[in-house]
């Protein structure tokens, strides 16, 4: 039996580090936070019980410095390391080194990370567990002409993917047979450059799919539960923007396939920890396995809100060796949850990353709204890290209720200092088509009208003014204006109007 975990080092930063600390505080677990120069005042640094500065500019010196991170955990007598997501979270060598140092890695075993990190091996084991696969093949075992013949059998377009790929990188769509040979060569070269392996897979490219995934958690006693599904179809260049649970209009048959095969796959590999099985779904709600992410996912809060469970706490339970004592039949979706990712990027300029000081960063406390962020007003957002600066998470009785809440809330928050995607988020939740039918993964690519507007509409100006009146009259929270000692002037001050909600003016 493992000891109860008393102290955790969080090998991550910002939003996810702050999120993990919240659960640790709730459970009375001590935390060690990491930070780099310039991050001294980020919430996760202020909230951790102990903090350690990682010196250096490069990620390999800081958040990817596995040896250093393990050494800190040992020196500070931690019992466990939580990797969060990104960085070292799916690095089997790190997971192995953590265990070798007699620390608990809050995640699956290194062997399972290795297995699932390879798209080809993951496909093979998924097939063995009876999970439906996107039709496809591994071209390495064929000559070029045989591979072309197989691609013809799949039918064009096909998708070539790096087996070691992740985060939407290393994928290439081939529309015509004549582009195939060249596509294979280029995809292999790109895969080699990005991931160190040139192995690729060829899959049928589903034309208008939805991205549906299943949250799972497994323990060391062979128990595996699913925490229902999430719909993450609203993506841009394979980067998720909106996630929700439950998925819009999903049939009972589709759910049955999703949940039963997700659990079968976890049992097949002896999965321990929280994880996500990703699927794509066609128009007829046929689902196909995409991949498994062997870690906590960015969008886990929507599953937490509809099930009432704390996924980080469950991760700690299973890492301690406890058995999951939950009844699958009791895990039901109550209401609807939606997550909007607020990015430091400029939708009007090809979504280029933006950066700068968050001159205003204010989120009023509303019932049924959860804000997960690793930043605070006055803090600097740089391009050194992921552009996501906050997750706006909403809970409602049903989908409409949730979307109405999100649309109203966006009018009352404040983010400025540099352009963000806040207006795009507002337009998505208000969009008639988004509200009335399920979005496909092409939603944003097809709906450029949602972000390519010439200027801010009158309605948005009015919303801005209303927001300012609200802040002035209702809030007791600290709300600084751009200059330190400048007081917030009345609502109709024009310079204030420009900055109250960021995203469309670089101020
Ligand atoms: P990564 O590991 O890089 O995230 P995935 O295999 O999970 O790659 O795919 C990322 C996204 O690419 C999916 O969410 C989906 O939108 C799209 N995609 C992947 N495979 C296919 C396919 N065969 N057909 C259509 N779209 C696909």
Short mmCIF file of N, CA and C and ligand atoms in Angstrom, two decimals, residues 119 134 159 161 165-169 171 203-207 209 211 232 235 238 240 278 280 290-291 293 441, ligand 1:
data_model
loop_
_atom_site.label_atom_id
_atom_site.label_comp_id
_atom_site.label_asym_id
_atom_site.label_seq_id
_atom_site.Cartn_x
_atom_site.Cartn_y
_atom_site.Cartn_z
N UNK A 119 1.21 6.53 -32.59
CA UNK A 119 -0.12 6.37 -33.19
C UNK A 119 -0.33 5.01 -33.83
N UNK A 134 -10.37 4.47 -37.82
CA UNK A 134 -10.51 5.11 -39.12
C UNK A 134 -9.80 4.19 -40.10
N UNK A 159 -5.36 11.30 -45.23
CA UNK A 159 -4.58 12.11 -44.29
C UNK A 159 -3.32 11.35 -43.94
N UNK A 161 -0.25 11.12 -41.38
CA UNK A 161 0.04 11.57 -40.01
C UNK A 161 1.36 11.00 -39.52
N UNK A 165 3.36 12.07 -33.88
CA UNK A 165 2.82 13.43 -33.85
C UNK A 165 1.95 13.70 -32.64
N UNK A 166 1.65 14.97 -32.46
CA UNK A 166 0.78 15.39 -31.36
C UNK A 166 0.47 16.86 -31.52
N UNK A 167 -0.60 17.28 -30.84
CA UNK A 167 -0.97 18.70 -30.87
C UNK A 167 -1.29 19.19 -32.27
N UNK A 168 -1.76 18.28 -33.11
CA UNK A 168 -2.15 18.68 -34.47
C UNK A 168 -0.97 18.85 -35.41
N UNK A 169 0.24 18.58 -34.91
CA UNK A 169 1.42 18.77 -35.78
C UNK A 169 1.70 17.49 -36.56
N UNK A 171 0.59 16.60 -39.70
CA UNK A 171 -0.51 16.02 -40.49
C UNK A 171 -0.60 16.72 -41.84
N UNK A 203 -4.49 7.60 -43.36
CA UNK A 203 -5.87 7.34 -42.94
C UNK A 203 -6.83 7.93 -43.95
N UNK A 204 -8.02 7.38 -43.98
CA UNK A 204 -9.05 8.02 -44.78
C UNK A 204 -9.34 9.37 -44.12
N UNK A 205 -9.45 10.41 -44.93
CA UNK A 205 -9.76 11.72 -44.37
C UNK A 205 -11.27 11.88 -44.33
N UNK A 206 -11.80 11.94 -43.13
CA UNK A 206 -13.26 12.10 -43.00
C UNK A 206 -13.61 13.55 -43.31
N UNK A 207 -14.60 13.72 -44.17
CA UNK A 207 -14.79 15.05 -44.72
C UNK A 207 -15.40 16.07 -43.75
N UNK A 209 -16.12 15.80 -40.13
CA UNK A 209 -16.28 15.05 -38.88
C UNK A 209 -16.51 15.96 -37.67
N UNK A 211 -15.35 16.09 -33.54
CA UNK A 211 -14.35 15.53 -32.62
C UNK A 211 -15.07 15.26 -31.29
N UNK A 232 -15.44 18.50 -28.91
CA UNK A 232 -14.41 19.53 -29.07
C UNK A 232 -14.22 19.82 -30.56
N UNK A 235 -12.44 23.91 -33.58
CA UNK A 235 -10.97 23.93 -33.51
C UNK A 235 -10.44 24.86 -34.58
N UNK A 238 -6.45 22.48 -35.78
CA UNK A 238 -6.42 21.38 -34.83
C UNK A 238 -6.21 21.81 -33.38
N UNK A 240 -8.01 23.21 -30.13
CA UNK A 240 -9.39 23.34 -29.66
C UNK A 240 -9.68 24.76 -29.16
N UNK A 278 -9.80 9.88 -27.78
CA UNK A 278 -10.36 10.80 -28.78
C UNK A 278 -10.89 10.02 -29.99
N UNK A 280 -13.17 10.53 -33.89
CA UNK A 280 -13.88 11.41 -34.82
C UNK A 280 -15.16 10.69 -35.21
N UNK A 290 -9.22 7.96 -32.70
CA UNK A 290 -8.14 8.84 -33.16
C UNK A 290 -6.87 8.58 -32.37
N UNK A 291 -6.97 8.77 -31.06
CA UNK A 291 -5.78 8.55 -30.22
C UNK A 291 -6.19 8.60 -28.76
N UNK A 293 -4.97 10.27 -25.09
CA UNK A 293 -4.08 11.18 -24.36
C UNK A 293 -3.96 10.70 -22.92
N UNK A 441 -15.50 19.89 -37.38
CA UNK A 441 -14.15 20.43 -37.13
C UNK A 441 -13.80 21.54 -38.13
P1 LIG B 1 -2.82 15.06 -32.64
O1 LIG B 1 -2.21 13.91 -31.91
O2 LIG B 1 -1.80 15.87 -33.35
O3 LIG B 1 -3.77 15.86 -31.80
P2 LIG B 1 -5.07 13.64 -33.85
O4 LIG B 1 -4.89 12.36 -34.55
O5 LIG B 1 -5.66 13.60 -32.49
O6 LIG B 1 -3.67 14.41 -33.83
O7 LIG B 1 -5.95 14.62 -34.76
C1 LIG B 1 -6.13 15.99 -34.45
C2 LIG B 1 -7.33 16.53 -35.21
O8 LIG B 1 -7.17 16.31 -36.62
C3 LIG B 1 -8.65 15.85 -34.87
O9 LIG B 1 -9.28 16.48 -33.79
C4 LIG B 1 -9.44 16.01 -36.15
O10 LIG B 1 -10.02 17.31 -36.19
C5 LIG B 1 -8.40 15.95 -37.24
N1 LIG B 1 -8.27 14.60 -37.80
C6 LIG B 1 -7.44 13.63 -37.40
N2 LIG B 1 -7.58 12.52 -38.14
C7 LIG B 1 -8.53 12.78 -39.05
C8 LIG B 1 -9.14 12.03 -40.13
N3 LIG B 1 -8.77 10.79 -40.41
N4 LIG B 1 -10.09 12.65 -40.86
C9 LIG B 1 -10.47 13.91 -40.61
N5 LIG B 1 -9.93 14.67 -39.62
C10 LIG B 1 -8.98 14.12 -38.85
#
